[in-house]
Coordinates of C-alpha atoms and ligand atoms in Angstrom, one line a residue:
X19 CA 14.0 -22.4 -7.4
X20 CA 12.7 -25.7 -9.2
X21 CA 9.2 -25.5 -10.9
X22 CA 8.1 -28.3 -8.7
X23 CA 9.5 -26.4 -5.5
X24 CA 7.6 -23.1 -6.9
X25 CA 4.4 -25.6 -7.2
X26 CA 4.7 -27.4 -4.1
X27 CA 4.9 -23.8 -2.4
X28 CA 1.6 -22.5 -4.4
X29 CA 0.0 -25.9 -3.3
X30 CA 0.6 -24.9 0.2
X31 CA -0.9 -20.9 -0.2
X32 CA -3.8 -22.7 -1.6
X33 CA -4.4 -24.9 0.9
X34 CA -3.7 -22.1 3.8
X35 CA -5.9 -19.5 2.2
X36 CA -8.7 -22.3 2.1
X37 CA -8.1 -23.1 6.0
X38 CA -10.5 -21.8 8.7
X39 CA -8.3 -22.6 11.7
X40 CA -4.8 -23.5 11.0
X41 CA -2.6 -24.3 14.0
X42 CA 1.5 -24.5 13.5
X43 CA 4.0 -26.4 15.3
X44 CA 7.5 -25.3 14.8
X45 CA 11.0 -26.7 15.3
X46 CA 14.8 -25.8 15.1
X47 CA 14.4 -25.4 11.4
X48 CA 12.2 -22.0 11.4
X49 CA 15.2 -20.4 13.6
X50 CA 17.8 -21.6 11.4
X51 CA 17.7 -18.4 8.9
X52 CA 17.9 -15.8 11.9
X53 CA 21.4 -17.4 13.0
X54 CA 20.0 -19.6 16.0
X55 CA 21.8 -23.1 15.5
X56 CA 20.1 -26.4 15.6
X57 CA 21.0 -29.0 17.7
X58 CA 21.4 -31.5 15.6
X59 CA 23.3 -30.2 12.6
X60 CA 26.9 -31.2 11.9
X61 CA 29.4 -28.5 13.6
X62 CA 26.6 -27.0 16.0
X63 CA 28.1 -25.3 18.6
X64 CA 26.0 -27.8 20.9
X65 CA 27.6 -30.3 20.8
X66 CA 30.3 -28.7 22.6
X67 CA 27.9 -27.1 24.9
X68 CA 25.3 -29.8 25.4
X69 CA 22.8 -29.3 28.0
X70 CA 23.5 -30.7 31.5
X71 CA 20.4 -33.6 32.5
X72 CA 18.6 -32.1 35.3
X73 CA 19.1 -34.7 37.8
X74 CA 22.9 -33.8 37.3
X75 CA 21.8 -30.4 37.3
X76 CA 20.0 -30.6 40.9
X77 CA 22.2 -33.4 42.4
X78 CA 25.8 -31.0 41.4
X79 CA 27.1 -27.9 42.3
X80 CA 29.8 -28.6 39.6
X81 CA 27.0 -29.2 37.4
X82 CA 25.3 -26.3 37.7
X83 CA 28.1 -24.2 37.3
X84 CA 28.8 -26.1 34.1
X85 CA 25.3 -25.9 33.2
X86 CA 25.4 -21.7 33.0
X87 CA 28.7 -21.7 31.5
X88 CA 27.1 -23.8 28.5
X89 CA 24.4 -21.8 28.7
X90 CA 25.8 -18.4 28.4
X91 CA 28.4 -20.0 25.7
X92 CA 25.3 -21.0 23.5
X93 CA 23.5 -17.5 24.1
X94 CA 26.3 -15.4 22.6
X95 CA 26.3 -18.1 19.6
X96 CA 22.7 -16.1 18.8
X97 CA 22.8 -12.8 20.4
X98 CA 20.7 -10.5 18.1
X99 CA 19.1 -13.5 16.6
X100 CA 15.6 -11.9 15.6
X101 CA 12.7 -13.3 13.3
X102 CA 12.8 -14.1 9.8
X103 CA 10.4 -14.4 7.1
X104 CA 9.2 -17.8 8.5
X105 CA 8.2 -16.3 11.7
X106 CA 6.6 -13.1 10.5
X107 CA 4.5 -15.1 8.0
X108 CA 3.1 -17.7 11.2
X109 CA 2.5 -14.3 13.8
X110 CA 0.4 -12.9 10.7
X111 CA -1.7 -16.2 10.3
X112 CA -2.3 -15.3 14.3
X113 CA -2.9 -11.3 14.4
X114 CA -5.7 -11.8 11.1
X115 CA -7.3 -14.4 13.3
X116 CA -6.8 -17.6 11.2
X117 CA -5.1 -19.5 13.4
X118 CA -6.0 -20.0 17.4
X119 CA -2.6 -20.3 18.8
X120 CA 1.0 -21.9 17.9
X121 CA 3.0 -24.8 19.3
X122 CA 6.5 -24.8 19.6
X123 CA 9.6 -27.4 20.3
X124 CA 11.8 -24.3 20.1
X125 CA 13.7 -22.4 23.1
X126 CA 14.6 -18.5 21.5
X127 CA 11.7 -16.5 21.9
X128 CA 11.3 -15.4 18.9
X129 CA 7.3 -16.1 17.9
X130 CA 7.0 -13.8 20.8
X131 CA 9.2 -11.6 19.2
X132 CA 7.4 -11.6 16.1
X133 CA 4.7 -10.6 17.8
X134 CA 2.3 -13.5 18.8
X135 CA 0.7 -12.6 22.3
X136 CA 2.6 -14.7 24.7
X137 CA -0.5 -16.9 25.3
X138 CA -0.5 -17.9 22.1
X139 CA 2.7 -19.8 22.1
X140 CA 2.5 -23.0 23.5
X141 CA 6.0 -23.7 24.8
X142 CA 6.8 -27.2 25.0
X143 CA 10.6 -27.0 25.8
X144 CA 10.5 -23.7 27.9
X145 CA 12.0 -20.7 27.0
X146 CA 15.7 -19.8 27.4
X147 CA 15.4 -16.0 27.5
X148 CA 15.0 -16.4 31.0
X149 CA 15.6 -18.7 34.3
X150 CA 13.3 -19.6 36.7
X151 CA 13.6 -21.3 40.2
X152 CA 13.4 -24.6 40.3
X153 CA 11.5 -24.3 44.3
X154 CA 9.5 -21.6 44.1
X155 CA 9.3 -20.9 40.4
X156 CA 9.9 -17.2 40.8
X157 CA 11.2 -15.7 37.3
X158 CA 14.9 -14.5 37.3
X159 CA 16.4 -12.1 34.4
X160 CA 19.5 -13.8 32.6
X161 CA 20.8 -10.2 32.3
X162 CA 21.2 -9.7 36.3
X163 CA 22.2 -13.2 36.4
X164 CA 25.1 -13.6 34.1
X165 CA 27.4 -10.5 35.5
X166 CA 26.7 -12.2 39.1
X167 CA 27.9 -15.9 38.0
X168 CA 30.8 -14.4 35.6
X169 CA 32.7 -12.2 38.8
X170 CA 31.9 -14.8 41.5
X171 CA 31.6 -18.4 39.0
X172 CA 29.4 -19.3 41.9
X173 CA 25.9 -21.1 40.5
X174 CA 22.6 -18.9 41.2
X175 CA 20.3 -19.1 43.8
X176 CA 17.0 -17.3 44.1
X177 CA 16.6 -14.3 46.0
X178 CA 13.2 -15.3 47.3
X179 CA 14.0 -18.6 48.7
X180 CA 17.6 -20.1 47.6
X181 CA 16.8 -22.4 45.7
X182 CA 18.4 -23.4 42.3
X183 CA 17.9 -20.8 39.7
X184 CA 17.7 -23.0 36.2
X185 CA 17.2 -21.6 32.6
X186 CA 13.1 -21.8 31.6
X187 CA 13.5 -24.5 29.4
X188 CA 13.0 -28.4 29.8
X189 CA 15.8 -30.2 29.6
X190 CA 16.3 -34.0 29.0
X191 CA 15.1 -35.7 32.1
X192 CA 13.1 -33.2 33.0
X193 CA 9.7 -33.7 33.4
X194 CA 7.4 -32.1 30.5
X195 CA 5.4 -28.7 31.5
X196 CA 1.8 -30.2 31.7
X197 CA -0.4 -27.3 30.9
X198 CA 1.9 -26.8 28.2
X199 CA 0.8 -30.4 26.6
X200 CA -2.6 -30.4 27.5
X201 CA -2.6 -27.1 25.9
X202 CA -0.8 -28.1 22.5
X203 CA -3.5 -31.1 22.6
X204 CA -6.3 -28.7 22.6
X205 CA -5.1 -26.6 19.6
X206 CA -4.2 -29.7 17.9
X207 CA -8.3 -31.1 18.2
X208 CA -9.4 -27.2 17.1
X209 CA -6.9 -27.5 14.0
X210 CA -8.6 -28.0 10.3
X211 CA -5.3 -27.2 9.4
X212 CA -1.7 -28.6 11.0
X213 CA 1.1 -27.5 9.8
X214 CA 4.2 -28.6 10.9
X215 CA 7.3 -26.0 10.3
X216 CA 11.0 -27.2 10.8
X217 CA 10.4 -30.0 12.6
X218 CA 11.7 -33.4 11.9
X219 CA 8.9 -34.9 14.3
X220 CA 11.1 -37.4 16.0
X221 CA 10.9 -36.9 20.1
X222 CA 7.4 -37.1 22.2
X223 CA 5.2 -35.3 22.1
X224 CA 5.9 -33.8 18.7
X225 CA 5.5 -37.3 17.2
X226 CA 1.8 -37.6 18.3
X227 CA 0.4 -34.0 18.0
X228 CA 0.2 -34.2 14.3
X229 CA -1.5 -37.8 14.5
X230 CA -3.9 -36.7 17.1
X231 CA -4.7 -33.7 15.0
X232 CA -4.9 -35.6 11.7
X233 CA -7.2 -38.3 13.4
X234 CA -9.6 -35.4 14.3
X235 CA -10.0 -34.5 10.6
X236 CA -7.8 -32.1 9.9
X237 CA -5.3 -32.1 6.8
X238 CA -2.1 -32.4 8.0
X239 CA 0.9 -30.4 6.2
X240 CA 4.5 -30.9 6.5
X241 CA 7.3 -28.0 5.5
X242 CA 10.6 -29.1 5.8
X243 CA 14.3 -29.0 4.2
X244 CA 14.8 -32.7 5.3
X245 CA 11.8 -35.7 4.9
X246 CA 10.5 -36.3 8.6
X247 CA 8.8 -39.1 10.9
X248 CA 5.3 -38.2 9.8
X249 CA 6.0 -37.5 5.6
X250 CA 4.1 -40.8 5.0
X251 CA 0.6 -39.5 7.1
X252 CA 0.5 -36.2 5.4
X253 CA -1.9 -34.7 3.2
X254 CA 0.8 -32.6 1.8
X255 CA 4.6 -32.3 2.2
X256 CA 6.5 -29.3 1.3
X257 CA 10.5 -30.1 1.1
X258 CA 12.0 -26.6 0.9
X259 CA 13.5 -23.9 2.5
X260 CA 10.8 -22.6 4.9
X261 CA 11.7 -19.0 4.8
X262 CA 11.4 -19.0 0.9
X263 CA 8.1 -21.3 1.7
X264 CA 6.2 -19.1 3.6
X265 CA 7.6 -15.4 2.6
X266 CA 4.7 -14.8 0.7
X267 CA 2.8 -14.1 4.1
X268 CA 5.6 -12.8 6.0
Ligands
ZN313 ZN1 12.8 -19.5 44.8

């Protein structure tokens, strides 16, 4: 590691350990060291498994059926995925009580699995560990799902009322989960702290969250491998691997 990478990463300890409430907001790039591709890397399996819009997905029984082969496809690209240092070093930050709650653009489950108490992870894109149906919102296992749509190819339905059965997460088109974003807006105004994790800060909301938190007063701190939207508003940017950034809590 460069002696400016090594100093940029002390910088960053310092400024945590001086932090009374520190709230993250992570993106593809935490996941990326436990195997769970990002969608916009060169190669990524998405791109030959791109997410269906959900108009197609409601107007199409084609669609649909396309929708959970993709999905299944992209599950099996990170089955076993589990959290790395990056992860483990944000649940801590949670468990000793420094840091209210976390906000996340990311889909795997795993600050959940790291062991941040579900309502503490603000979920802006869903979750795709799970389905959900899209008329009655009842929660559907993908494990008793997938053998069902693999022997018959036909598309879910609920058991409770028939209507479409849809992996939890949001997908383009969709509309965004309200509570989820008033929530995130609240953490962001307790924040002293933001710190943005693997997030290249490009789509709505995750543009503004930092702002809104910066232009409540608190510092805003940016680690990331690549330079993002928001580099030229923070307090403090930290261009490095995040696992090897944040280890040193994990
Ligand atoms: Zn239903």
């Amino acid at each position: 590691m460069q002696d400016e990478t090594k100093d940029a990463i002390d910088e960053l300890h310092a400024m945590l350990d001086r932090a009374d409430v520190i709230v993250s907001f992570t993106g593809a790039g935490i996941s990326t060291e436990s195997g769970v591709p990002d969608f916009r890397s060169p190669g990524s399996p998405w791109m030959v498994n791109k997410p269906i819009p959900f108009e197609a997905f409601v107007a199409s029984r084609a669609a649909r059926i396309e929708a959970w082969r993709r999905k299944f496809t992209m599950d099996d690209h990170y089955r076993g995925a589990g959290p790395n240092r990056g992860h483990l070093a944000l649940a801590r930050l949670v468990r000793e009580g420094r840091s209210p709650g976390l906000i996340t653009q990311n889909i795997d489950g795993l600050h959940q699995v790291s062991g941040i108490p579900d309502d503490k992870v603000v979920e802006l894109h869903g979750n795709g560990t799970y389905a959900t149906c899209l008329s009655c919102g009842w929660r559907h296992e993908l494990a008793a799902i997938r053998p069902i749509f693999e022997t018959t190819g036909e598309p879910p339905v609920c058991v409770v009322c028939g209507g479409h059965v849809k992996s939890a997460t949001i997908s383009f088109g969709q509309a965004m989960p309200q509570k989820e974003v008033y929530r995130a807006q609240e953490l962001a105004l307790e924040a002293d702290l933001f710190l943005v994790v693997g997030s290249s800060l490009v789509v709505f909301p995750a543009a503004t969250l930092p702002v809104i938190a910066k232009r409540n007063g608190a510092r805003l701190v940016i680690v990331n491998r690549e330079p993002t939207e928001l580099d030229a508003i923070a307090d403090f940017v930290v261009r490095a691997e995040i696992g090897a950034a944040l280890e040193r809590l994990a």
